mmCIF file of C-alpha atoms in Angstrom:
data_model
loop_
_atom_site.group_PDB
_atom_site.id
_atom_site.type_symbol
_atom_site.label_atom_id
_atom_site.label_comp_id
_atom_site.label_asym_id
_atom_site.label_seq_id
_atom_site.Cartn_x
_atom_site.Cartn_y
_atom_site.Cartn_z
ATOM 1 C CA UNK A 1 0.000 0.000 0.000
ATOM 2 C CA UNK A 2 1.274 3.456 -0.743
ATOM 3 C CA UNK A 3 1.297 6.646 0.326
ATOM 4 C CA UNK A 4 -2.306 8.174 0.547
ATOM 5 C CA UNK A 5 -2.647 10.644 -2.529
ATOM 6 C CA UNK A 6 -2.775 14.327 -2.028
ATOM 7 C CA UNK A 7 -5.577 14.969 -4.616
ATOM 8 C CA UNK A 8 -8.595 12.947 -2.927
ATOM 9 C CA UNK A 9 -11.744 13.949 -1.507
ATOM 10 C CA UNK A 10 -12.023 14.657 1.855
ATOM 11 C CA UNK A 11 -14.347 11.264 2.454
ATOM 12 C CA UNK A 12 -11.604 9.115 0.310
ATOM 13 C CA UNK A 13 -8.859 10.657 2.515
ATOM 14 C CA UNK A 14 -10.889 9.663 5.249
ATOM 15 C CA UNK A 15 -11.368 6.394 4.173
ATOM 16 C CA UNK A 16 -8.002 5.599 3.558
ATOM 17 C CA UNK A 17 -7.073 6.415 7.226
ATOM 18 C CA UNK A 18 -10.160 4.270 8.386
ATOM 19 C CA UNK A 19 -8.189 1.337 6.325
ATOM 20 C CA UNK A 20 -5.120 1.989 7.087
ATOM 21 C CA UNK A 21 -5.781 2.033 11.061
ATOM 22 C CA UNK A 22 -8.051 -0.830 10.957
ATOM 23 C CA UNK A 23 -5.524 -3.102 8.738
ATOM 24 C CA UNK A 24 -3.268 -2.302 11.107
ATOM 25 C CA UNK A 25 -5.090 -3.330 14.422
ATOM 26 C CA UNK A 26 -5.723 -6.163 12.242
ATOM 27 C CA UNK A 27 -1.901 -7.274 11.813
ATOM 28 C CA UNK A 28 -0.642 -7.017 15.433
ATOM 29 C CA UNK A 29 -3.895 -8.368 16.410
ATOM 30 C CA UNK A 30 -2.434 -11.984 14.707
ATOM 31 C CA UNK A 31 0.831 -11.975 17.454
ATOM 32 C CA UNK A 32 -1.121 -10.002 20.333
ATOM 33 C CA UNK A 33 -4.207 -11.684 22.035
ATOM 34 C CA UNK A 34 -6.762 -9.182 23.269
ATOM 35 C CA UNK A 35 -5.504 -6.009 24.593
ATOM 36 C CA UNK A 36 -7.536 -4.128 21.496
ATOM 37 C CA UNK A 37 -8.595 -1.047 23.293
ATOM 38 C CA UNK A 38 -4.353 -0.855 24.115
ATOM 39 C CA UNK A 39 -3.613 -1.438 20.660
ATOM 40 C CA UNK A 40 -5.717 1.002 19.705
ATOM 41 C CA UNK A 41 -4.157 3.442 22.015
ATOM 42 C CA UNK A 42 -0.779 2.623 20.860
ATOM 43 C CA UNK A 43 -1.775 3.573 17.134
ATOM 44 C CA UNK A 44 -3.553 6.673 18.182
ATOM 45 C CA UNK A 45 -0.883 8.139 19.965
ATOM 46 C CA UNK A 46 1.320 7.234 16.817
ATOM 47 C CA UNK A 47 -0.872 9.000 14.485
ATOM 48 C CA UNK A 48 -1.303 12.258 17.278
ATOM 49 C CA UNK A 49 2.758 12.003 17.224
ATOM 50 C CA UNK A 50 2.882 11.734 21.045
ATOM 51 C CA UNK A 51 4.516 9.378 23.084
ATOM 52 C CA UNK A 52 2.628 6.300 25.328
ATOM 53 C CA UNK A 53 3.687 4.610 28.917
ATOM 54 C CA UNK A 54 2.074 1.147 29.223
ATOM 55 C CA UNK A 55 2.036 -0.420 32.260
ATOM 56 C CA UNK A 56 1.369 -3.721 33.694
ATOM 57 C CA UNK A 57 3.124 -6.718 35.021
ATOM 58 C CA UNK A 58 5.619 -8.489 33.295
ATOM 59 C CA UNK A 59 4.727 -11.463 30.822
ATOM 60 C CA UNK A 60 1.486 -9.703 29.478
ATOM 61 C CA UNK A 61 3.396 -8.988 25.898
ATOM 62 C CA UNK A 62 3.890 -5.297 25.954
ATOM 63 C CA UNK A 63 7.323 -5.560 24.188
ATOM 64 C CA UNK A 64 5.795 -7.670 21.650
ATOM 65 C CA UNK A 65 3.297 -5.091 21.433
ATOM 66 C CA UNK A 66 5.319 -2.796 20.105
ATOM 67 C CA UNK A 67 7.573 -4.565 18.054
ATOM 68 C CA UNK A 68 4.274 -5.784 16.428
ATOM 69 C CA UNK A 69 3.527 -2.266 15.834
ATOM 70 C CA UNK A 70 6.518 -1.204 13.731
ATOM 71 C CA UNK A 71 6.592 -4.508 11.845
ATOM 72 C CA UNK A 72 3.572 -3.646 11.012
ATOM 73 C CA UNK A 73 3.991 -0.392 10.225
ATOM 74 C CA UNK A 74 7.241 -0.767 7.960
ATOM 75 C CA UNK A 75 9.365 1.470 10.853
ATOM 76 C CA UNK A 76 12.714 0.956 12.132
ATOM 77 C CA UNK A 77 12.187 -0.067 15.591
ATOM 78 C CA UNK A 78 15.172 -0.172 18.715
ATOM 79 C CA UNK A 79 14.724 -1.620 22.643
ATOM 80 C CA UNK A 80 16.571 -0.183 25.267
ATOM 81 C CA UNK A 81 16.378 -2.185 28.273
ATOM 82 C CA UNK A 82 16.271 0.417 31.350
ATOM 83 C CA UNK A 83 18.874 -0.044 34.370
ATOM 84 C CA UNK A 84 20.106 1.625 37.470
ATOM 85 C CA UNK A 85 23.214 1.369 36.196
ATOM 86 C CA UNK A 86 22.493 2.719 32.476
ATOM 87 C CA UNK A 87 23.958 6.139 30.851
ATOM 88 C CA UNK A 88 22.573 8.842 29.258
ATOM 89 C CA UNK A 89 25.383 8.496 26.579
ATOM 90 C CA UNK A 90 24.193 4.672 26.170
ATOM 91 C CA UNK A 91 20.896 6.137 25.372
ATOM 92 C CA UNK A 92 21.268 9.353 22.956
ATOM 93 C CA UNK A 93 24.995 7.947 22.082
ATOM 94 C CA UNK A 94 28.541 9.676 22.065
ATOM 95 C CA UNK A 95 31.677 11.068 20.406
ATOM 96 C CA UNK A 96 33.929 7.981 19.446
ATOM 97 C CA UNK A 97 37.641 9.137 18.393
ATOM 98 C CA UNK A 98 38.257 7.708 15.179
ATOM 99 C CA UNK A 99 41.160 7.380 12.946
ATOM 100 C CA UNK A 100 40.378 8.422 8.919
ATOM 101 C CA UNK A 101 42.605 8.654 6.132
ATOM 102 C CA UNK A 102 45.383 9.252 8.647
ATOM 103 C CA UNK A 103 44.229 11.883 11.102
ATOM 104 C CA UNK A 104 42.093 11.221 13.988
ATOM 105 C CA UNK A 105 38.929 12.510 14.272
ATOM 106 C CA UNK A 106 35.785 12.446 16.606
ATOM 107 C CA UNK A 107 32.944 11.211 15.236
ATOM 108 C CA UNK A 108 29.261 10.902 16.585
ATOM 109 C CA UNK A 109 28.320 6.726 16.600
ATOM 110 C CA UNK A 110 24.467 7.183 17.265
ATOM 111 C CA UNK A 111 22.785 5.761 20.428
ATOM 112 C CA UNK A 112 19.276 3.418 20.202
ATOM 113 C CA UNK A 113 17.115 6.478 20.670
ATOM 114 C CA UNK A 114 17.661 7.132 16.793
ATOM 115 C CA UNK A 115 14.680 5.120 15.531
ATOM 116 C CA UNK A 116 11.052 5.551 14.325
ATOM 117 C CA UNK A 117 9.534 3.596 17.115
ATOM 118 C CA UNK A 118 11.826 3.719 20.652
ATOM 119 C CA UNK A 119 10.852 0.960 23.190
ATOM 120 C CA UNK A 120 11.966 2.265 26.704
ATOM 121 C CA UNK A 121 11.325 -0.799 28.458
ATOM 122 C CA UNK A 122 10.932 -1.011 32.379
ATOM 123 C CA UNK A 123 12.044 2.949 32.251
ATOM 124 C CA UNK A 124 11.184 3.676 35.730
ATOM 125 C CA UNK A 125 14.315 1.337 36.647
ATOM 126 C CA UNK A 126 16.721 3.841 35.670
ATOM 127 C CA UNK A 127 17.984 6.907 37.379
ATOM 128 C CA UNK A 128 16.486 10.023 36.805
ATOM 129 C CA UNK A 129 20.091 11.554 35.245
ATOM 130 C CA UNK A 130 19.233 8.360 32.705
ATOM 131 C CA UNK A 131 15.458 9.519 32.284
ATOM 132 C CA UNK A 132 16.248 13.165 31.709
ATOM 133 C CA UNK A 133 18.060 12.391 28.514
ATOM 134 C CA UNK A 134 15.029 10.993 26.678
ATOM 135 C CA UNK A 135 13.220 14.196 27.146
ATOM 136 C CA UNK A 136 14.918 16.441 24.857
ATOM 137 C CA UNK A 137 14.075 13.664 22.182
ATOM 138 C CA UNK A 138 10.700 13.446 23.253
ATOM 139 C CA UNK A 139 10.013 16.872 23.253
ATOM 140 C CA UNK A 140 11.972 18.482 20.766
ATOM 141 C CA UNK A 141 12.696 15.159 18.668
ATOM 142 C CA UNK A 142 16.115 15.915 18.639
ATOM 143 C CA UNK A 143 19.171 15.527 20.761
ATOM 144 C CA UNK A 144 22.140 17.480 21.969
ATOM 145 C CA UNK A 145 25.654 15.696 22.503
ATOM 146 C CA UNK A 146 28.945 18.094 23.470
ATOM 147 C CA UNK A 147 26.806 21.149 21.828
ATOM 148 C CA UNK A 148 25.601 19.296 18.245
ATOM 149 C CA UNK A 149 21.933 18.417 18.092
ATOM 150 C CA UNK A 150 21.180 15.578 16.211
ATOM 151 C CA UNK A 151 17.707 15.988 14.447
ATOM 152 C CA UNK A 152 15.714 12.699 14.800
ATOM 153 C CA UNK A 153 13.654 11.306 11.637
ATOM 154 C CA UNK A 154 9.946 11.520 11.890
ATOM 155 C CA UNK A 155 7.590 9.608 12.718
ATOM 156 C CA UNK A 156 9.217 9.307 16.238
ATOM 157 C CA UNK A 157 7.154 8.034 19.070
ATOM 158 C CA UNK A 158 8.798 6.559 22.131
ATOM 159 C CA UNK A 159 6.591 3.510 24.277
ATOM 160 C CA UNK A 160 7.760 3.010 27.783
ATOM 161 C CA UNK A 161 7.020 0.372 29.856
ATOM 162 C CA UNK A 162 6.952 0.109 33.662
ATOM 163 C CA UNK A 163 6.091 -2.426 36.269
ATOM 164 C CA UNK A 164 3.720 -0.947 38.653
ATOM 165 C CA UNK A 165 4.746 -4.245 41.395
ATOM 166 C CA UNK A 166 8.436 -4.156 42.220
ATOM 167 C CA UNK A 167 9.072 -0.814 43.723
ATOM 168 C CA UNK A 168 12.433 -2.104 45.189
ATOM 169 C CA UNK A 169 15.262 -0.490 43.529
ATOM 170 C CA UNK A 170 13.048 1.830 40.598
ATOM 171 C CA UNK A 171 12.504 5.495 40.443
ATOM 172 C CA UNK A 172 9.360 7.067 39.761
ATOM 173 C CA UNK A 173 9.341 9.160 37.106
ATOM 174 C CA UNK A 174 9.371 12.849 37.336
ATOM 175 C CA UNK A 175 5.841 15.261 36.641
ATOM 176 C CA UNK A 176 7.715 16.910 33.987
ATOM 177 C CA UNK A 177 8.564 13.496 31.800
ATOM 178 C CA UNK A 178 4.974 12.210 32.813
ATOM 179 C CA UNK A 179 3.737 15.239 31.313
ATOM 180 C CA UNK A 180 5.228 14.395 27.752
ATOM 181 C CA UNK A 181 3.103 11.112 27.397
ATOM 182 C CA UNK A 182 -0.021 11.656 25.434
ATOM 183 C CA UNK A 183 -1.529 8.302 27.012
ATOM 184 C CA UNK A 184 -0.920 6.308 29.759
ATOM 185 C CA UNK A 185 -2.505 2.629 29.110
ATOM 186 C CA UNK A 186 -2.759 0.306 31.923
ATOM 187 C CA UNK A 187 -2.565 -3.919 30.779
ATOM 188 C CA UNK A 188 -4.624 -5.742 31.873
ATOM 189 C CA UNK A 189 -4.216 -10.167 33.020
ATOM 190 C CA UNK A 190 -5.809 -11.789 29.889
ATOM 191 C CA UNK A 191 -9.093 -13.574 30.160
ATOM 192 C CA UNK A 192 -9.404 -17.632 30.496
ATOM 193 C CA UNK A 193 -10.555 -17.625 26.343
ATOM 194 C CA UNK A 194 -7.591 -15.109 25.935
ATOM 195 C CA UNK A 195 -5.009 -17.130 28.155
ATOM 196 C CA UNK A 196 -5.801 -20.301 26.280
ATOM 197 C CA UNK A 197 -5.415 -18.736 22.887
ATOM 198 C CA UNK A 198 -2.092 -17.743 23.715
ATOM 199 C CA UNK A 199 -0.708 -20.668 25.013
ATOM 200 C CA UNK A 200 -2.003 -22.335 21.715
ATOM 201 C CA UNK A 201 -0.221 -19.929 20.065
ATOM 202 C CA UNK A 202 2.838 -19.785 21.620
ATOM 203 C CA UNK A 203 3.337 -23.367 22.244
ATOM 204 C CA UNK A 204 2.466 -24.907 19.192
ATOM 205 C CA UNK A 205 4.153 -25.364 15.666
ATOM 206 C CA UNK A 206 2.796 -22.558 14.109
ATOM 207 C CA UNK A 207 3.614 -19.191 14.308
ATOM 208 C CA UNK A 208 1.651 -15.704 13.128
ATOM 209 C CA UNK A 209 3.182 -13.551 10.409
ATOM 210 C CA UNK A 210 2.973 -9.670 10.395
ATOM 211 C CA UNK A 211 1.841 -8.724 6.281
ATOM 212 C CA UNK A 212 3.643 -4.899 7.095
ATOM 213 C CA UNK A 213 1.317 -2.088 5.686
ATOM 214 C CA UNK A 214 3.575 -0.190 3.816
ATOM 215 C CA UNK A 215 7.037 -0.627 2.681
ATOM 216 C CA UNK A 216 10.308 0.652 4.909
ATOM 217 C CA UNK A 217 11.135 3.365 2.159
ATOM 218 C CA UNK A 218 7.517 5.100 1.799
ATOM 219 C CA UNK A 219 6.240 4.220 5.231
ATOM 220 C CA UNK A 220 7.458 7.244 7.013
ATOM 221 C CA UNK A 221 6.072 9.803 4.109
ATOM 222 C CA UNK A 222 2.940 7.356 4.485
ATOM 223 C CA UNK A 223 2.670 7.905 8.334
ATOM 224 C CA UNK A 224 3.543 11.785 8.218
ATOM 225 C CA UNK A 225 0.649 12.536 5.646
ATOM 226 C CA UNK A 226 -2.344 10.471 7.740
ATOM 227 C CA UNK A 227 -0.948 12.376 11.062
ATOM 228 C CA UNK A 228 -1.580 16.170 9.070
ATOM 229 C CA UNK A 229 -4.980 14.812 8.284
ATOM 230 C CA UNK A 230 -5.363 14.274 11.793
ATOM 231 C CA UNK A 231 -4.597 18.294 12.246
ATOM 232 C CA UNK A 232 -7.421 19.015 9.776
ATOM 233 C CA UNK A 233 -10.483 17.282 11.661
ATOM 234 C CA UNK A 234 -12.587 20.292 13.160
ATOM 235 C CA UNK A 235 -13.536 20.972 16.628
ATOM 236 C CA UNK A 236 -16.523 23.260 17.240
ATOM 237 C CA UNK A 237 -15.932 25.860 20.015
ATOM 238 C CA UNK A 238 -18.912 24.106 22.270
ATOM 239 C CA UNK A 239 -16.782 21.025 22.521
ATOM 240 C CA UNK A 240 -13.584 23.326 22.794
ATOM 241 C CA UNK A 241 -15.387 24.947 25.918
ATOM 242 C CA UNK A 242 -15.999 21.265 27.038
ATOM 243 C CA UNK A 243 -11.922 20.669 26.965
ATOM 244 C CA UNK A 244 -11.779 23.564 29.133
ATOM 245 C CA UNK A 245 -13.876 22.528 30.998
ATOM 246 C CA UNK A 246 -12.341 18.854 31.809
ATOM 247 C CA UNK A 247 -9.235 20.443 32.334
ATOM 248 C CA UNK A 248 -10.384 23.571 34.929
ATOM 249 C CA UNK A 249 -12.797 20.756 36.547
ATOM 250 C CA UNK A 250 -9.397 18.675 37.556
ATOM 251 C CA UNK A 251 -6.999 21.583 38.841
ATOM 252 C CA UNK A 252 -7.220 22.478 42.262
ATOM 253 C CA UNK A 253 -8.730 26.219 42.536
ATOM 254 C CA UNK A 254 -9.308 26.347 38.975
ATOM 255 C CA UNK A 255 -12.317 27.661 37.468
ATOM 256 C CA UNK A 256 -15.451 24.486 38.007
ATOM 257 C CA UNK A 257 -13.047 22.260 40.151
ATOM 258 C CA UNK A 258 -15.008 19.746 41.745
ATOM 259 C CA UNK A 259 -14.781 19.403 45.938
ATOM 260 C CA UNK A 260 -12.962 16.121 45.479
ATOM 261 C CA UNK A 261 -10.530 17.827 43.100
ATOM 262 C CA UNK A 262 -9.739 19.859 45.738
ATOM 263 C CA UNK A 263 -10.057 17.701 48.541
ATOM 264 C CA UNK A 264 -7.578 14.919 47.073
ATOM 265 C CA UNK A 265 -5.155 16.635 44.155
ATOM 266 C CA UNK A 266 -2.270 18.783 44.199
ATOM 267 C CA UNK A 267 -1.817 19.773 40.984
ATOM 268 C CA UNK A 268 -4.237 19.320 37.843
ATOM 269 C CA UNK A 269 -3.030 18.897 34.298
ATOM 270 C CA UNK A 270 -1.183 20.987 32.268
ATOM 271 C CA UNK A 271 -1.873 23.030 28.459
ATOM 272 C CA UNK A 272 -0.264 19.688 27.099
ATOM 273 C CA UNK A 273 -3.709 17.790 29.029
ATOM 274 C CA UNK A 274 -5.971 19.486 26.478
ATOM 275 C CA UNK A 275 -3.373 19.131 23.574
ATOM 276 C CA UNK A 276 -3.588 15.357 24.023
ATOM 277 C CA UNK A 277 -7.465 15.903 24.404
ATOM 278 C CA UNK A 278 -7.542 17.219 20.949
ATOM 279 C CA UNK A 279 -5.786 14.977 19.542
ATOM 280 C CA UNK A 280 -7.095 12.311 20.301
ATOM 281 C CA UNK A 281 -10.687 13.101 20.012
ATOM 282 C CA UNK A 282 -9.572 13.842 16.224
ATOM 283 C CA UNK A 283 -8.482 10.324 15.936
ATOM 284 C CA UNK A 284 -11.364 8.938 17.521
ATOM 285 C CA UNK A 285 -13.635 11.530 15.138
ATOM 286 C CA UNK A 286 -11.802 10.124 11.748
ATOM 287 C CA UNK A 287 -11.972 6.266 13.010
ATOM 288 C CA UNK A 288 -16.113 6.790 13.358
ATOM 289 C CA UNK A 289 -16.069 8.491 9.436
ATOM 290 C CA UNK A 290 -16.263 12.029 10.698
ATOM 291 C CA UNK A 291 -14.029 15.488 10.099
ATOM 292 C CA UNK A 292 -15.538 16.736 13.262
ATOM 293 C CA UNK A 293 -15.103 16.294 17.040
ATOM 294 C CA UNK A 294 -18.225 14.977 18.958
ATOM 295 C CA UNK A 295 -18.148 14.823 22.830
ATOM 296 C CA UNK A 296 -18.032 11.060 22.526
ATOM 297 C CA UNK A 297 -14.807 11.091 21.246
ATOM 298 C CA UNK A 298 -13.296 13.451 24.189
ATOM 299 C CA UNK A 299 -14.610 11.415 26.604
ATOM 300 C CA UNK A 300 -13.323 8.275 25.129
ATOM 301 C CA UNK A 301 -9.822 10.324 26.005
ATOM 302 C CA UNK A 302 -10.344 11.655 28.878
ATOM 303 C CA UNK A 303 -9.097 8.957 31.209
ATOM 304 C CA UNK A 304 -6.163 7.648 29.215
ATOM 305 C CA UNK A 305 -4.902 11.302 28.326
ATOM 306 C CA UNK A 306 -5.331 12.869 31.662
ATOM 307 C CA UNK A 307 -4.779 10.143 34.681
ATOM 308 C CA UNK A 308 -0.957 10.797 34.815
ATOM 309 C CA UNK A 309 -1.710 13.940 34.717
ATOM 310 C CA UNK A 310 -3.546 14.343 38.293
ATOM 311 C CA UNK A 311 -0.663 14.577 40.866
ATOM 312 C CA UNK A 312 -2.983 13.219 44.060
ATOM 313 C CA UNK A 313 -2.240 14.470 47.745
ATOM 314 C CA UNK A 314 -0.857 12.125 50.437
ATOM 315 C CA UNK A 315 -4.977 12.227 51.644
ATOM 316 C CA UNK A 316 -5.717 10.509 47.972
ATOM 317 C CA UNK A 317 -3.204 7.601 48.669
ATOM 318 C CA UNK A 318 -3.938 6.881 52.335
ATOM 319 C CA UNK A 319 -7.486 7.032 51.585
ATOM 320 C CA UNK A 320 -6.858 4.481 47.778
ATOM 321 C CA UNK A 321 -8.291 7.327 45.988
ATOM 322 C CA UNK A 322 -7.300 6.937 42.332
ATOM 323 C CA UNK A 323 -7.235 9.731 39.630
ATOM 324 C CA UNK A 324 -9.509 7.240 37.633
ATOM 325 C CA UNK A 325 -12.491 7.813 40.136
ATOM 326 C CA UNK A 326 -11.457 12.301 40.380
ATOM 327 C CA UNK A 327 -11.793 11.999 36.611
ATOM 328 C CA UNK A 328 -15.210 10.093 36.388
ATOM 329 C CA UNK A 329 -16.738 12.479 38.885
ATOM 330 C CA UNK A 330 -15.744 15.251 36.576
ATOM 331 C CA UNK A 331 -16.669 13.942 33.304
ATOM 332 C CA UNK A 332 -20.651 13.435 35.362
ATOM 333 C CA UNK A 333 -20.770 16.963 37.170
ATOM 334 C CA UNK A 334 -19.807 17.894 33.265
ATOM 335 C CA UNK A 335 -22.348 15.404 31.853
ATOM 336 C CA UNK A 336 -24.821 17.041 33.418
ATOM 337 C CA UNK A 337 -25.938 20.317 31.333
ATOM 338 C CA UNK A 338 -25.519 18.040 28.101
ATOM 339 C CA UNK A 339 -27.802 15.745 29.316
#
C-alpha cells in the first residue's frame, strides 16, 4: 500500500485512514491476544505524534506489542532495556575518536534512541540523570551531545514500559517526563478464552506472520501525511469549551473544580492535558467516518490522556483514591448540562 494521494476527496482521505488504522489493528492483532482497546491506544498516539507509557506486570506482551507495531507499520524499531546502572550516553549515544585517512577525528556513533519507534522498556528502573536524557528527544525530537543536536527522523514516538509491582530499587518518574506522554494505558491479566489462545499460540508449531502495511522506504512519508490529516479534523468551540472545561474541573482552585478535586489533588493537568485531548478526540472523530469532534470522542480520552496527569495528595493515597475515580466524577458533574 502506498502513500495516501494528495488529490482525494475529503471522504476518500478519510477512508483511507479508516483502512489503514483498521488493517493495522488487524496485523498485530495476529501476534497479540486481546488487549484491542491498548492497541488502539498505541496507534492513536502514533498517528497524534505523542509518546505512550504502558504499564502492567511483566509477561502480558507489551514488548511484543510494540515490536508488532513497527513490523507492522514498515518502521525501524530499537529496545533499550532500562537499568540503574544505564547512561545517558548509552541512550542518545557519544563522540567515538576515530582514525580516517590518517588523522584522527571524533565522530558521533548514534545511540538506540535514533529510531522511528523507541521501546523504553521497564524505564522507571533507571535513574532520573538516565530519564532526563530521553526528554529532549521526546520533546523536541532531537538531541544534543557536546553542543551538536542531532535531528531525529519523523515519525518518532517513544513507548515506555513500567512495572507498577516491584518498587524495590526503581525510580518514579518525574511530573515533567509524565507530562510528555499523550496516554498512559494500563494492561490488563488476559481472560481464560484469551489465556488459552495464547498458550495455543505460543506453544504450538505454528507461528503468526505480520503482512507490514507499507514498505520501509515510503512508510514514514505514508505515516507523516495520515498524522496532518489528523490536524485538519474540526472541533466546534462548544466542545472546545468542554476541553476547558475537563481540564479547569481537575486543577485544584481552577475555574469548576469539583470538591474532590480539591479535597484529594495537588496539581491538575497541564496546556499539554488538552493538547492530548484534541488529539485524540480527532483520531477517535476520523476512526467513526467524521471530520468533526463529537463529545463522545473526548470522553473516550479523557481517562487515558489525563490520569498521569492528576498529581494526588498524600490524603488521595492513604485514603486508595485513584485519579480514575477524580476523573469520572468530573466527566458526570460535566455530563450534566448536556444531558
Amino acid at each position: 500500500m502506498g502513500a495516501v494521494a494528495q488529490q482525494v476527496s475529503p471522504d476518500q482521505r478519510v477512508a483511507q485512514f479508516r483502512k489503514v488504522f483498521s488493517h493495522a489493528e488487524a496485523q498485530i492483532s495476529r501476534v497479540i491476544v486481546g488487549h484491542q482497546d491498548v492497541i488502539r491506544k498505541l496507534l492513536t498516539a502514533l498517528f497524534c505524534g505523542g509518546h505512550i507509557l504502558i504499564e502492567g506486570v511483566p509477561g502480558l506482551g507489551k514488548t511484543l506489542l510494540v515490536k508488532a507495531a513497527s513490523e507492522t507499520l514498515g518502521l525501524s524499531f530499537k529496545r533499550i532495556q532500562f537499568t540503574p546502572d544505564l547512561m545517558p550516553s548509552d541512550i542518545i549515544g557519544t563522540q567515538v575518536l576515530t582514525e580516517v585517512e590518517g588523522h584522527r577525528e571524533f565522530q558521533f556513533k548514534p545511540g538506540p534512541i535514533f529510531a522511528h519507534v523507541v521501546l523504553g522498556d521497564e524505564i522507571n528502573r533507571a535513574t532520573p540523570k538516565t530519564q532526563s536524557a530521553v526528554l529532549e528527544a521526546m520533546e523536541e525530537h532531537q538531541v544534543t551531545v557536546f553542543g551538536t543536536t542531532y535531528p531525529l527522523e519523523a515519525p518518532y514516538i517513544v513507548l515506555a514500559t513500567q512495572n507498577p509491582i516491584e518498587l524495590e530499587g526503581t525510580y518514579p518518574l518525574p511530573e515533567a517526563q509524565m507530562d510528555r506522554f499523550i496516554f498512559k494505558v494500563v494492561m490488563g491479566s488476559p481472560k481464560p478464552e484469551e489465556l488459552r489462545e495464547i498458550l495455543a499460540r505460543t506453544t504450538g508449531t505454528t507461528h503468526s506472520q505480520i503482512q507490514p502495511i507499507f514498505d520501509a522506504n515510503t512508510a514514514p512519508g505514508a505515516i507523516e501525511e495520515l498524522k496532518g490529516l489528523v490536524r485538519e479534523v474540526m472541533v466546534a468551540e462548544p466542545l472546545e469549551r468542554y476541553i476547558i472545561g475537563v481540564i479547569g474541573g481537575c486543577t485544584p482552585g481552577g475555574p469548576g473544580a469539583i470538591p474532590e478535586v480539591s479535597q484529594y489533588l495537588r496539581f491538575g493537568p497541564s496546556p499539554r492535558g488538552a493538547q492530548a485531548l484534541i488529539l485524540c478526540a480527532k483520531v477517535n472523530a476520523l476512526l467513526a467516518g467524521r471530520v468533526s469532534v463529537s463529545y463522545e470522542d473526548i470522553d473516550d480520552a479523557i481517562v487515558p490522556c489525563l490520569r498521569h496527569r492528576l498529581l494526588r495528595n498524600f490524603q488521595a493515597e492513604a485514603e486508595n483514591v485513584s485519579s480514575e475515580s477524580i476523573l469520572e466524577q468530573v466527566m458526570k458533574r460535566l455530563r450534566k448540562p448536556r444531558a
